[in-house]
CSV table of C-alpha atoms in Angstrom, one decimal:
chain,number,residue,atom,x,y,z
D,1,UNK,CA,0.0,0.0,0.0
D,2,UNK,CA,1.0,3.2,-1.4
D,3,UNK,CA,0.3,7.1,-0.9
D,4,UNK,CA,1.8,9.7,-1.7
D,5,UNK,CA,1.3,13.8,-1.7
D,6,UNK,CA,3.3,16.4,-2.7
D,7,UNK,CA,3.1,20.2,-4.0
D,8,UNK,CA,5.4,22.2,-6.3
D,9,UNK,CA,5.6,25.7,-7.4
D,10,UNK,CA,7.4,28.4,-8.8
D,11,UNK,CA,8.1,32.0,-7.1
D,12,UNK,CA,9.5,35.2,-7.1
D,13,UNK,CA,9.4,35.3,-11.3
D,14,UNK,CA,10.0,31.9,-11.8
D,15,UNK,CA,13.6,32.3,-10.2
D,16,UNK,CA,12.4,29.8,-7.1
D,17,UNK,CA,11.1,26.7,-7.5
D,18,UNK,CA,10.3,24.2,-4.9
D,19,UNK,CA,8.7,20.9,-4.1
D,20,UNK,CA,7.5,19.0,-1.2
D,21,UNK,CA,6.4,15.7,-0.6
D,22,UNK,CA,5.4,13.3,2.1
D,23,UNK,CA,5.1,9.3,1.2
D,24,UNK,CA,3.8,6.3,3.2
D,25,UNK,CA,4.2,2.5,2.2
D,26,UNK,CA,3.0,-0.5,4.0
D,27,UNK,CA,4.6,-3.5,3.2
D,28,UNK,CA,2.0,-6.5,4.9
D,29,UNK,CA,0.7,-9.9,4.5
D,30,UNK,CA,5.0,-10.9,3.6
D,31,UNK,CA,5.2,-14.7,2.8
D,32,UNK,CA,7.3,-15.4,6.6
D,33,UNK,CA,8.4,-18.7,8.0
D,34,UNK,CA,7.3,-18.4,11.1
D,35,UNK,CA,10.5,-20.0,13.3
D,36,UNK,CA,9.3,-18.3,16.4
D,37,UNK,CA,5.9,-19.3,16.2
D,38,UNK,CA,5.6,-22.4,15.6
D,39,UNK,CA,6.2,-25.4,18.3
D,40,UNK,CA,9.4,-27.2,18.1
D,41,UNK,CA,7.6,-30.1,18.9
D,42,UNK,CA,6.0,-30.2,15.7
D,43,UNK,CA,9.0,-30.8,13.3
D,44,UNK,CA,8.1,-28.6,11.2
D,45,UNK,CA,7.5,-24.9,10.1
D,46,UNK,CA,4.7,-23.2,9.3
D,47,UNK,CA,4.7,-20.8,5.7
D,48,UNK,CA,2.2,-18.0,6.4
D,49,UNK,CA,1.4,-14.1,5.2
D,50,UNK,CA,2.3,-12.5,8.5
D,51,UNK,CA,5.3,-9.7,9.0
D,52,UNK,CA,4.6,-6.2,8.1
D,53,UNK,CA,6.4,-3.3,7.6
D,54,UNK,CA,6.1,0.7,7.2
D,55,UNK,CA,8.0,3.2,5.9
D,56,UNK,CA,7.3,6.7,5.8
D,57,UNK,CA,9.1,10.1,5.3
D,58,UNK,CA,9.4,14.0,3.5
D,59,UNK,CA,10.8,15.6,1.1
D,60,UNK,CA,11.7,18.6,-0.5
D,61,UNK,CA,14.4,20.2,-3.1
D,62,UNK,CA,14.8,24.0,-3.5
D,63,UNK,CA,16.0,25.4,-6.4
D,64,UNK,CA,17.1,29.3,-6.7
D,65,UNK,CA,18.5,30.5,-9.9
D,66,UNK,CA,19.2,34.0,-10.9
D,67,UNK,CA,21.2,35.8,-13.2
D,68,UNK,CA,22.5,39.2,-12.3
D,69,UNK,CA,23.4,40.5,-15.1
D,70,UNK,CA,25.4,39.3,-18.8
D,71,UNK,CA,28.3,38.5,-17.8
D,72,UNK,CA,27.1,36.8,-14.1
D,73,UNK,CA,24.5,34.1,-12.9
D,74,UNK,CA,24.4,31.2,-10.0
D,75,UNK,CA,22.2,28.6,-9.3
D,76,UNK,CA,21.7,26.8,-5.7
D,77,UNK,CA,19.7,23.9,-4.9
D,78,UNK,CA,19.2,22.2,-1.9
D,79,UNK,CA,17.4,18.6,-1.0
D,80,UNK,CA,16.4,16.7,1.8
D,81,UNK,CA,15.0,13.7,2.9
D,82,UNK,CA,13.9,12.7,6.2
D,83,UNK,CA,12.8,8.6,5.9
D,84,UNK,CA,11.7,6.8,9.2
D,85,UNK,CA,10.6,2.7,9.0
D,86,UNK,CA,8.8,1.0,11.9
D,87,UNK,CA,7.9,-2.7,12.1
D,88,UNK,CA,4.0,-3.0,12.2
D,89,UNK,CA,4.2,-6.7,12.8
D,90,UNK,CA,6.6,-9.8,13.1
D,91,UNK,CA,7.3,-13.0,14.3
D,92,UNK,CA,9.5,-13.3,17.0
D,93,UNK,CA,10.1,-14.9,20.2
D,94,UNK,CA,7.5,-14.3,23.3
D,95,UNK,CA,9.8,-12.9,25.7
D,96,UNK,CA,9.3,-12.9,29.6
D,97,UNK,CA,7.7,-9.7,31.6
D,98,UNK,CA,11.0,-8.7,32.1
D,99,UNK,CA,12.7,-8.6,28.4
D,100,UNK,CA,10.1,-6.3,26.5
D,101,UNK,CA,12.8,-4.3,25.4
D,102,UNK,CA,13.5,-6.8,23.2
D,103,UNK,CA,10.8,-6.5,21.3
D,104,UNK,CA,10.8,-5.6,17.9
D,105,UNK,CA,7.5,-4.9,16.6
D,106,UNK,CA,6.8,-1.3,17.4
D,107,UNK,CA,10.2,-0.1,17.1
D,108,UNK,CA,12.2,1.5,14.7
D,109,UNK,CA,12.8,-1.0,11.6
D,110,UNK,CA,16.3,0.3,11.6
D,111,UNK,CA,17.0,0.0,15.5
D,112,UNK,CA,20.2,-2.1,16.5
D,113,UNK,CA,19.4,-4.2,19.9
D,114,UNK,CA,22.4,-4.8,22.0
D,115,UNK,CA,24.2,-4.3,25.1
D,116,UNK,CA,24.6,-1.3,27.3
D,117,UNK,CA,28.3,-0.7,27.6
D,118,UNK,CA,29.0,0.8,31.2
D,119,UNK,CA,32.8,1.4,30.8
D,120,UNK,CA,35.1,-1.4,31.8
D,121,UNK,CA,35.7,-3.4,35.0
D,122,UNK,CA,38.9,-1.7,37.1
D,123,UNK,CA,40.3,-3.6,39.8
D,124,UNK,CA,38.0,-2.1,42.5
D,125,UNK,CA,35.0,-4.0,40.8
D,126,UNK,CA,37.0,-7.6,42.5
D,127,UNK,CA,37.3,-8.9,45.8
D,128,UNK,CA,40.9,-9.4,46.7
D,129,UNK,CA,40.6,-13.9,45.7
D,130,UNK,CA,40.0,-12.5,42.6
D,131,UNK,CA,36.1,-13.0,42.5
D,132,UNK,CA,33.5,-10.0,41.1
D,133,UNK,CA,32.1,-7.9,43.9
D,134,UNK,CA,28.4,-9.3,44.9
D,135,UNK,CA,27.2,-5.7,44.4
D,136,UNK,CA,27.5,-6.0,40.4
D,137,UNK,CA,25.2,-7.9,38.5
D,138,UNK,CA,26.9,-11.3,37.6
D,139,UNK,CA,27.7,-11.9,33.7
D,140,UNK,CA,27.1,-15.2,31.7
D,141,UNK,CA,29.0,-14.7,28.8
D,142,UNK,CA,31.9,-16.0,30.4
D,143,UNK,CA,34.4,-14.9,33.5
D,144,UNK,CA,35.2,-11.3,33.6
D,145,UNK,CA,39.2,-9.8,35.1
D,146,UNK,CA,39.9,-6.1,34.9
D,147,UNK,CA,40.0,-4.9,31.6
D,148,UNK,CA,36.4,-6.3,30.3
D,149,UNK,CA,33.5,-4.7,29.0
D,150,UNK,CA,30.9,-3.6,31.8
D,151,UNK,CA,27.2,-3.9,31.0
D,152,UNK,CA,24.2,-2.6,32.8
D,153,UNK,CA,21.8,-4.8,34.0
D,154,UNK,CA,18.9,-3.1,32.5
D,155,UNK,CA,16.1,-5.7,33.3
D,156,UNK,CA,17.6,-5.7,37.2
D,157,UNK,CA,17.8,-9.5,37.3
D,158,UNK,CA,20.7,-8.9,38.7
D,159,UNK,CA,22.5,-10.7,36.2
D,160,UNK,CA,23.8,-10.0,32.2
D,161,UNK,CA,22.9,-11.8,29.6
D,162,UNK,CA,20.7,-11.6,26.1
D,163,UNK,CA,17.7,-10.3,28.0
D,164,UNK,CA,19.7,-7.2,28.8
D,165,UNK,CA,19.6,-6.2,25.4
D,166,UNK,CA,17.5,-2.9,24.3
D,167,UNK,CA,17.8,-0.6,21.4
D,168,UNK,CA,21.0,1.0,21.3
D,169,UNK,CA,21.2,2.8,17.7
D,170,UNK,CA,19.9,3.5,14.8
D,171,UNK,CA,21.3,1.6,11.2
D,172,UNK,CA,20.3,3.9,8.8
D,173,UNK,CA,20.5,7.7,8.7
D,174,UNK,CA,17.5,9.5,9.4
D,175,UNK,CA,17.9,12.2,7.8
D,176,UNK,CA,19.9,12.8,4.0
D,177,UNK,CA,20.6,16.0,2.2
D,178,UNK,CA,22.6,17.8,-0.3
D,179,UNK,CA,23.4,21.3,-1.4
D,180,UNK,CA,25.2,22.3,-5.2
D,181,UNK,CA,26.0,25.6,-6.6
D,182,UNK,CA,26.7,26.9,-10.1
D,183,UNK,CA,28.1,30.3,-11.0
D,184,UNK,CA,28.6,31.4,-14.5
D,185,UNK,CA,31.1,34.3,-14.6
D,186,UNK,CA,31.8,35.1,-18.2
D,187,UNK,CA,34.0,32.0,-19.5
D,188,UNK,CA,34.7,30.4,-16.1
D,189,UNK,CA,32.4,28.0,-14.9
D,190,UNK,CA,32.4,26.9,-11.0
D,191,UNK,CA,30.3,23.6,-10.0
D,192,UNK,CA,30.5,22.4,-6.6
D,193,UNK,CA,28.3,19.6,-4.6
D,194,UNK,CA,28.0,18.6,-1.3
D,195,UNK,CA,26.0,15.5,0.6
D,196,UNK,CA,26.0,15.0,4.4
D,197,UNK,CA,23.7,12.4,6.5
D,198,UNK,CA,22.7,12.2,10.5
D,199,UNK,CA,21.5,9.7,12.5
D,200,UNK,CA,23.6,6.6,11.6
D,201,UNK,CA,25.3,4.3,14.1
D,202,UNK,CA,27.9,1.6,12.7
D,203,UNK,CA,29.5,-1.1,15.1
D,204,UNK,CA,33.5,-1.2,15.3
D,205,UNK,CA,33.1,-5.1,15.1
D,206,UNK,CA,35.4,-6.5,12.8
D,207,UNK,CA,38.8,-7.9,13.2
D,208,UNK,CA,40.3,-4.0,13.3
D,209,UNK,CA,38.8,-3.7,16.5
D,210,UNK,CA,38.0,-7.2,17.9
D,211,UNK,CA,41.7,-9.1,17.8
D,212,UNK,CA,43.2,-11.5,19.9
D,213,UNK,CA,45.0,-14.8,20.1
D,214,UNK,CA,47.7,-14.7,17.2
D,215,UNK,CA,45.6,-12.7,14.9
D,216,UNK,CA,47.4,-9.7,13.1
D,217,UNK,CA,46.7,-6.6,15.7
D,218,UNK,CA,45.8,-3.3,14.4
D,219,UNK,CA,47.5,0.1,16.1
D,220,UNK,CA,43.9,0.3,18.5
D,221,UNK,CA,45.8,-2.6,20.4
D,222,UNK,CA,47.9,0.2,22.1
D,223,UNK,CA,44.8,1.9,23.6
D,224,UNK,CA,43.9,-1.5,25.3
D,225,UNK,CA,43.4,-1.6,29.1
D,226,UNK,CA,46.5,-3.0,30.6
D,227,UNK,CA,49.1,-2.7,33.1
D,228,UNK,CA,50.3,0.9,31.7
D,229,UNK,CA,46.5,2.1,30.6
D,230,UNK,CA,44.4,0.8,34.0
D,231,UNK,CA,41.9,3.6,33.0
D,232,UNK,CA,38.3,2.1,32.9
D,233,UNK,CA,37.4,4.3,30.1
D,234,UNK,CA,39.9,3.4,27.8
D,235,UNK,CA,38.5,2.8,24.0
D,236,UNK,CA,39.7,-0.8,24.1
D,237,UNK,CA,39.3,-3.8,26.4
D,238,UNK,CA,42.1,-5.9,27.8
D,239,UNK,CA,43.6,-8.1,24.6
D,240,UNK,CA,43.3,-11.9,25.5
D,241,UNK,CA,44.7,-15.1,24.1
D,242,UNK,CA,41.6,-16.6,23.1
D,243,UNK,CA,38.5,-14.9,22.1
D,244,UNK,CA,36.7,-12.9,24.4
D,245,UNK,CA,33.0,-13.9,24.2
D,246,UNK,CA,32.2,-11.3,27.2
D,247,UNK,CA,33.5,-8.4,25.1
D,248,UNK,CA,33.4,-9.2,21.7
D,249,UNK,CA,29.7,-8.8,21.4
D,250,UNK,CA,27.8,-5.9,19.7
D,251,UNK,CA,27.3,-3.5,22.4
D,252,UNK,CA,27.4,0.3,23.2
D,253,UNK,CA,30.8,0.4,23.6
D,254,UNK,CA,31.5,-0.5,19.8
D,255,UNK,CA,28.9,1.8,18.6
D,256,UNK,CA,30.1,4.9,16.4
D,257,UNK,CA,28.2,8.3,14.9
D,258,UNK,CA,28.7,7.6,11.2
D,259,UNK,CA,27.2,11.7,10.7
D,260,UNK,CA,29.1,13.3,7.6
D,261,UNK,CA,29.2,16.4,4.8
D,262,UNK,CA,31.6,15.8,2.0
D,263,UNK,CA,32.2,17.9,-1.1
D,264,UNK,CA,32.7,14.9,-3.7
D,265,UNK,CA,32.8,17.0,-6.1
D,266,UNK,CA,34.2,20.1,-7.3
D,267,UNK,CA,35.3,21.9,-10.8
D,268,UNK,CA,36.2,25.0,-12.6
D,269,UNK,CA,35.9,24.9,-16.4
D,270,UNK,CA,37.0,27.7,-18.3
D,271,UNK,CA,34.8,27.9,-22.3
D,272,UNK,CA,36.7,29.6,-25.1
D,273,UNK,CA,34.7,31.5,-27.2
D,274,UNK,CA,33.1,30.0,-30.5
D,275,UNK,CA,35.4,31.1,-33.2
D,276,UNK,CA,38.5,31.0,-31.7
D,277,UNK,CA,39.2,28.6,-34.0
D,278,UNK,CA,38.8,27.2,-37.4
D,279,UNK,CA,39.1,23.5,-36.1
D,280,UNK,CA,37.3,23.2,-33.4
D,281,UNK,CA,33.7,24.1,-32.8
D,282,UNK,CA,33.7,24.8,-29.0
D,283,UNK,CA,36.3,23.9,-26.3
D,284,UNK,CA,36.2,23.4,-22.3
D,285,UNK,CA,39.1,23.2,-20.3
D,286,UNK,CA,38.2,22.4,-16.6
D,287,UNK,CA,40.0,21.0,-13.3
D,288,UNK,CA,38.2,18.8,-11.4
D,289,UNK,CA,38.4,17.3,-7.4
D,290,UNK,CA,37.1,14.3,-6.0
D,291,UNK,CA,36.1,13.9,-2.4
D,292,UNK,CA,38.4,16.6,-1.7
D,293,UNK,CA,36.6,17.6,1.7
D,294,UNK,CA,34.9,15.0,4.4
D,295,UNK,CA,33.5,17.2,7.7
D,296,UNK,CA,32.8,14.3,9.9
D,297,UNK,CA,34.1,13.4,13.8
D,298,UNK,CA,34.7,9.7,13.4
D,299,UNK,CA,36.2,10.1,9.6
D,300,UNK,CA,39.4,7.6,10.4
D,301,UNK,CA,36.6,5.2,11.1
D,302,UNK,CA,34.6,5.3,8.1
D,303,UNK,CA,37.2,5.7,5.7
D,304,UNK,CA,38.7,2.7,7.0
D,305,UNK,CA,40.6,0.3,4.6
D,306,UNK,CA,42.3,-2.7,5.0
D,307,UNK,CA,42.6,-6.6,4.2
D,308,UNK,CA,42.5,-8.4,1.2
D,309,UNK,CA,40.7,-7.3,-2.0
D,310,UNK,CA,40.2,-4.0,-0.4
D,311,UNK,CA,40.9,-0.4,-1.9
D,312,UNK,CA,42.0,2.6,-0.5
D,313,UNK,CA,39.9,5.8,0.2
D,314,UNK,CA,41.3,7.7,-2.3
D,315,UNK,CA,41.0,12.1,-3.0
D,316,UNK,CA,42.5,13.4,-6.0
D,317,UNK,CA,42.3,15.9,-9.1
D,318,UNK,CA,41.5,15.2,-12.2
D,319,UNK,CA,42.3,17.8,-15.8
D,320,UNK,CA,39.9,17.4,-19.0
D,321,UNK,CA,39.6,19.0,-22.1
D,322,UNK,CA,36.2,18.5,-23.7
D,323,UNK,CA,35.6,19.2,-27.6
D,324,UNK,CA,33.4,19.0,-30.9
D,325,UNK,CA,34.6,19.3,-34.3
C-alpha cells in the first residue's frame, strides 16, 4: 500500500522553485516462515502471510537561480529527505515480563538491539581472591578480570545476559541532504556539490577492532586496558589469548556516529569563445576534485581500509579537455 502527496511551485518570477512531498508505504501480509511461532515439537515450520512493515518520510528540493546580469549568474539547490521505518508486525520470540525491550514490533525497523556498555571493570570492581564484587550484576558470557566490558543490567535481574539487550542505535541515517552551486562568470564555470547524513550508528566489530589470540593486531591494540593504561574508560578492552566472548559482542561500547558532509565534487571549467578557432567548434578546459573535503568526527573510522581485496579511500584531481569538431 502506497500514498503519496506532494506540492510544487514556482516564485519570485520563476527564479524559485520548490517541491514538497510526504510518502507512506506499508509493506504486509509478507510470505514469513514463522521459526518463532511455531512449536518445536512439531517438526516442522509453518509458511504464512504475517510480517509487516512501514516506511514513511518527506521531502523537498529548493532550487534558486538567478542571473544578475550578462556576464554573471548562479544557481543553488538544496534537497532533503527525512525517511523513518517501523515494524507493524513480526514474528519473533514471546519474551518474559521482564525482556520487553527486546521486542521488535513497534520499534524502529532500523533500530540495532544490543548491550549497554558501562565502561570497563577496574580492579575495584573484585574482591581481593580474585572474584566480582556481589554488588554488580553477575555476567554469563563468560568470566570477567579487569579490563572487560561492563554492561548494565537493565532488566535488574541482577545478572547480564541476552535479556539485557534494548535498542542502542539507529542503522540507517535518518535524515539525508545535499546542497550544489553553479556560478557562471563570463567564460569560467564553478560547479561544486555537497552531501551529508545524521543519524547513523555503525558497530566497530570486525577484526580491526575485535583481535586476539595470534591474529594480526591493528595500532587500536595500544589503547587497550592494561598494566600501563588501568583507565576504565579506555576505548579498548584488555587483549586476551583466546577470544573474548564477554567483550566481543555488539554492544554500546562499539557503537560509532557515522554523521558526515563531504564535497565529492568540485570543478572550474574555463569555455573559449566559438570562433576562436577554425578546427574546433567549441572547447572546455576544466579542473576537477574528488572527495576533496569530508567534515565528519569519526572520519578515520569510516574511511577505514584494509585486508585483502580492499581499496584505498582515495581524494585526487582530475584535468579534461572537452571538444566538438
Amino acid at each position: 500500500m502506497q500514498l503519496n502527496f506532494g506540492i510544487e511551485g514556482l516564485f519570485f518570477n520563476k527564479s524559485l522553485s520548490a517541491d514538497v512531498n510526504y510518502f507512506y508505504t506499508k509493506n504486509y501480509d509478507l510470505v514469513t516462515n514463522l521459526n518463532n511461532s511455531t512449536p518445536d515439537l512439531l517438526g516442522y515450520t509453518i509458511t504464512a502471510n504475517n510480517n509487516a512493515f512501514i516506511d514513511n518520510g518527506l521531502e523537498y528540493t529548493l532550487r534558486y537561480t538567478k542571473e544578475v546580469n550578462d556576464d554573471l549568474k548562479f544557481a543553488i539547490g538544496h534537497s532533503l529527505i527525512y525517511a523513518t521505518g517501523k515494524v507493524d508486525k513480526l514474528d519473533e520470540p514471546i519474551y518474559p515480563a521482564d525482556a520487553q525491550q527486546r521486542v521488535r514490533t513497534g520499534e524502529s525497523r532500523f533500530a540495532m538491539f544490543g548491550l549497554t556498555a558501562d565502561g570497563l571493570y577496574g580492579v575495584s570492581d573484585f574482591n581481593p581472591d580474585g572474584t566480582l564484587s556481589a554488588s554488580l550484576p553477575t555476567p554469563t558470557f563468560g568470566s570477567v578480570q579487569p579490563g572487560d566490558i561492563k554492561y548494565i543490567d537493565v532488566n535488574n535481574d541482577g545478572i547480564i545476559d541476552d535479556d539485557d539487550q534494548s535498542i542502542i542505535g539507529n542503522s540507517r541515517a535518518d535524515f539525508q541532504y545535499s546542497v550544489d552551486l553553479k556560478v557562471s562568470f563570463k567564460q569560467f564555470d564553478f560547479y561544486v556539490l555537497g552531501i551529508g547524513q545524521n543519524g547513523q550508528d555503525k558497530y566497530r566489530n570486525n577484526s580491526y577492532f575485535w583481535a586476539y589470540g595470534d591474529l594480526k593486531y591493528s595500532e587500536t591494540a595500544l589503547d587497550a586496558y592494561g598494566p600501563n593504561n588501568l583507565n576504565v574508560n579506555a576505548s579498548m578492552p584488555r587483549l586476551s589469548s583466546t577470544r573474548n566472548n564477554n567483550n566481543y559482542r555488539n554492544s554500546s561500547f562499539w557503537l560509532y556516529k557515522s554523521n558526515y558532509f563531504i564535497i565529492p565534487t568540485m570543478q572550474l571549467s574555463y569555455n573559449f569563445k566559438p570562433g576562436f578557432s577554425k578546427v574546433f567548434k567549441d572547447l572546455r578546459f576544466f579542473v576537477k576534485g574528488n572527495n576533496l573535503i569530508n567534515i565528519n568526527k569519526n572520519k578515520d573510522i569510516d574511511e577505514l581500509r584494509f585486508g585483502a581485496g580492499s581499496t584505498p579511500f582515495t581524494k585526487g584531481f582530475s584535468l579534461g579537455l572537452v571538444t566538438s569538431f
